[in-house]
Structures are given as C-alpha cells and as structure tokens.
mmCIF file of C-alpha atoms in Angstrom:
data_model
loop_
_atom_site.group_PDB
_atom_site.id
_atom_site.type_symbol
_atom_site.label_atom_id
_atom_site.label_comp_id
_atom_site.label_asym_id
_atom_site.label_seq_id
_atom_site.Cartn_x
_atom_site.Cartn_y
_atom_site.Cartn_z
ATOM 1 C CA ALA A 1 7.705 -7.822 -36.252
ATOM 2 C CA GLY A 2 5.594 -4.867 -37.389
ATOM 3 C CA GLY A 3 4.045 -3.976 -34.074
ATOM 4 C CA ALA A 4 2.342 -0.835 -35.328
ATOM 5 C CA ALA A 5 0.358 -2.609 -38.025
ATOM 6 C CA MET A 6 -0.876 -5.115 -35.475
ATOM 7 C CA ALA A 7 -1.953 -2.383 -33.095
ATOM 8 C CA GLU A 8 -4.251 -0.876 -35.719
ATOM 9 C CA GLY A 9 -6.209 -4.090 -36.113
ATOM 10 C CA GLU A 10 -7.326 -4.126 -32.497
ATOM 11 C CA GLY A 11 -8.240 -1.329 -30.157
ATOM 12 C CA LEU A 12 -5.804 0.259 -27.761
ATOM 13 C CA VAL A 13 -6.709 0.208 -24.098
ATOM 14 C CA SER A 14 -5.447 1.868 -20.963
ATOM 15 C CA VAL A 15 -5.725 0.261 -17.537
ATOM 16 C CA ASP A 16 -4.451 1.161 -14.079
ATOM 17 C CA TYR A 17 -3.135 -1.546 -11.758
ATOM 18 C CA GLU A 18 -2.054 -2.084 -8.186
ATOM 19 C CA VAL A 19 -0.251 -5.213 -7.017
ATOM 20 C CA SER A 20 -0.148 -6.243 -3.352
ATOM 21 C CA GLY A 21 2.061 -8.771 -1.578
ATOM 22 C CA LYS A 22 5.823 -9.010 -1.306
ATOM 23 C CA VAL A 23 6.420 -6.753 -4.281
ATOM 24 C CA GLN A 24 8.868 -4.104 -3.043
ATOM 25 C CA GLY A 25 12.608 -4.718 -2.852
ATOM 26 C CA VAL A 26 12.354 -7.726 -5.170
ATOM 27 C CA PHE A 27 13.064 -5.996 -8.506
ATOM 28 C CA PHE A 28 9.342 -6.082 -9.263
ATOM 29 C CA ARG A 29 9.412 -2.753 -11.100
ATOM 30 C CA LYS A 30 12.408 -3.720 -13.212
ATOM 31 C CA TYR A 31 10.821 -7.027 -14.237
ATOM 32 C CA THR A 32 7.472 -5.335 -14.943
ATOM 33 C CA GLN A 33 9.233 -2.837 -17.194
ATOM 34 C CA GLY A 34 11.063 -5.643 -18.984
ATOM 35 C CA GLU A 35 7.899 -7.642 -19.553
ATOM 36 C CA ALA A 36 5.982 -4.559 -20.743
ATOM 37 C CA LYS A 37 8.734 -3.709 -23.220
ATOM 38 C CA ARG A 38 8.821 -7.304 -24.459
ATOM 39 C CA LEU A 39 5.091 -7.035 -25.160
ATOM 40 C CA GLY A 40 5.454 -3.616 -26.770
ATOM 41 C CA LEU A 41 3.398 -1.833 -24.116
ATOM 42 C CA VAL A 42 3.809 1.648 -22.658
ATOM 43 C CA GLY A 43 2.996 3.103 -19.263
ATOM 44 C CA TRP A 44 4.694 3.260 -15.892
ATOM 45 C CA VAL A 45 5.276 1.465 -12.607
ATOM 46 C CA GLN A 46 6.146 2.756 -9.133
ATOM 47 C CA ASN A 47 6.296 1.717 -5.491
ATOM 48 C CA THR A 48 3.667 3.229 -3.206
ATOM 49 C CA SER A 49 3.958 4.199 0.454
ATOM 50 C CA ARG A 50 1.449 1.417 1.177
ATOM 51 C CA GLY A 51 3.957 -1.274 0.226
ATOM 52 C CA THR A 52 2.249 -1.997 -3.079
ATOM 53 C CA VAL A 53 3.318 -1.437 -6.670
ATOM 54 C CA GLN A 54 1.058 0.569 -8.944
ATOM 55 C CA GLY A 55 1.032 1.917 -12.449
ATOM 56 C CA GLN A 56 -0.671 2.138 -15.789
ATOM 57 C CA ILE A 57 -0.488 -0.028 -18.907
ATOM 58 C CA GLN A 58 -1.411 1.048 -22.430
ATOM 59 C CA GLY A 59 -1.326 -0.835 -25.697
ATOM 60 C CA PRO A 60 -3.228 -3.341 -27.852
ATOM 61 C CA ALA A 61 -5.927 -5.051 -25.778
ATOM 62 C CA ALA A 62 -4.566 -8.591 -26.205
ATOM 63 C CA ARG A 63 -1.066 -7.547 -25.101
ATOM 64 C CA VAL A 64 -2.434 -5.608 -22.130
ATOM 65 C CA ARG A 65 -4.295 -8.795 -21.070
ATOM 66 C CA GLU A 66 -1.014 -10.715 -21.215
ATOM 67 C CA LEU A 67 0.683 -8.248 -18.877
ATOM 68 C CA GLN A 68 -2.338 -8.306 -16.549
ATOM 69 C CA GLU A 69 -2.010 -12.092 -16.268
ATOM 70 C CA TRP A 70 1.730 -11.702 -15.637
ATOM 71 C CA LEU A 71 1.063 -9.131 -12.883
ATOM 72 C CA ARG A 72 -1.556 -11.416 -11.355
ATOM 73 C CA LYS A 73 0.409 -14.667 -11.366
ATOM 74 C CA ILE A 74 4.098 -14.273 -12.107
ATOM 75 C CA GLY A 75 5.856 -11.016 -11.242
ATOM 76 C CA SER A 76 9.567 -11.025 -10.455
ATOM 77 C CA PRO A 77 11.261 -14.261 -9.299
ATOM 78 C CA GLN A 78 11.472 -13.205 -5.631
ATOM 79 C CA SER A 79 8.022 -11.644 -5.426
ATOM 80 C CA ARG A 80 4.940 -13.075 -3.734
ATOM 81 C CA ILE A 81 1.812 -11.599 -5.278
ATOM 82 C CA SER A 82 -1.250 -11.694 -3.043
ATOM 83 C CA ARG A 83 -3.513 -9.554 -5.197
ATOM 84 C CA ALA A 84 -3.516 -7.612 -8.448
ATOM 85 C CA GLU A 85 -6.308 -5.105 -8.934
ATOM 86 C CA PHE A 86 -7.144 -3.375 -12.197
ATOM 87 C CA SER A 87 -9.221 -0.240 -12.598
ATOM 88 C CA ASN A 88 -10.121 2.641 -14.921
ATOM 89 C CA GLU A 89 -9.962 0.467 -18.018
ATOM 90 C CA LYS A 90 -10.842 2.434 -21.125
ATOM 91 C CA LYS A 91 -10.399 2.457 -24.859
ATOM 92 C CA ILE A 92 -7.933 5.050 -26.114
ATOM 93 C CA THR A 93 -7.247 6.291 -29.631
ATOM 94 C CA ALA A 94 -3.542 6.946 -29.098
ATOM 95 C CA LEU A 95 -0.880 5.967 -26.580
ATOM 96 C CA GLU A 96 -0.317 8.609 -23.907
ATOM 97 C CA HIS A 97 3.211 7.465 -22.995
ATOM 98 C CA LYS A 98 6.299 7.089 -25.167
ATOM 99 C CA ASP A 99 7.693 4.089 -23.345
ATOM 100 C CA PHE A 100 7.365 2.104 -20.117
ATOM 101 C CA GLN A 101 9.025 3.947 -17.245
ATOM 102 C CA ILE A 102 9.911 3.190 -13.660
ATOM 103 C CA LEU A 103 8.802 6.197 -11.612
ATOM 104 C CA LYS A 104 10.417 7.001 -8.280
#
C-alpha cells in the first residue's frame, strides 16, 4: 500500500502522550511500537520514573487518531490503562523521526 501518497492527502500531526495505569512491565512499549509500525507512524515510547509510559506520535492525522484510541482503550494484553492524556498536538510539514523507537 502506497503509504506516502496517502500521507500527502491529509495533514501530518504530532502529538505527545502519557498513559497511566498498570503499563510498566507488561510489554506496553513493545506493543505500542508494533501498533505504531502497523499504522505507519513514527515517534517514540518510554517508561517514566512516575510509573507511566510516555512518548510522541507523528503521522497522518487519521492514523494518529487510531493509535490514540489504541493507547486509550487497548494497550498490551496484560496492561490496565487508567488514563491516556494527549498534549502538544500540532500540524507538522514533515516527520521528525525516522521510525518508532523504544527509548530507555
């Protein structure tokens, strides 16, 4: 599927996220990376010292929305999401990441 052509038709967006709940030690980052790659999104994900998972998502607006819904409701099989917060949403002209990385 020609992902690039599709991305031109709709604007690219960047959004930061933080997910609270039982999200560390349950492969949450690995599943988030897998889902982001499946959707053709770029960005990153990492555990925080507060016991949450945070990161940034960039890509076509509709795809970013899909990952936001996934972060809000689904997550990894063992996770228990209590809250997903999104901030700093903005339109971007080009992707600022090459792929979707798990940061330590």
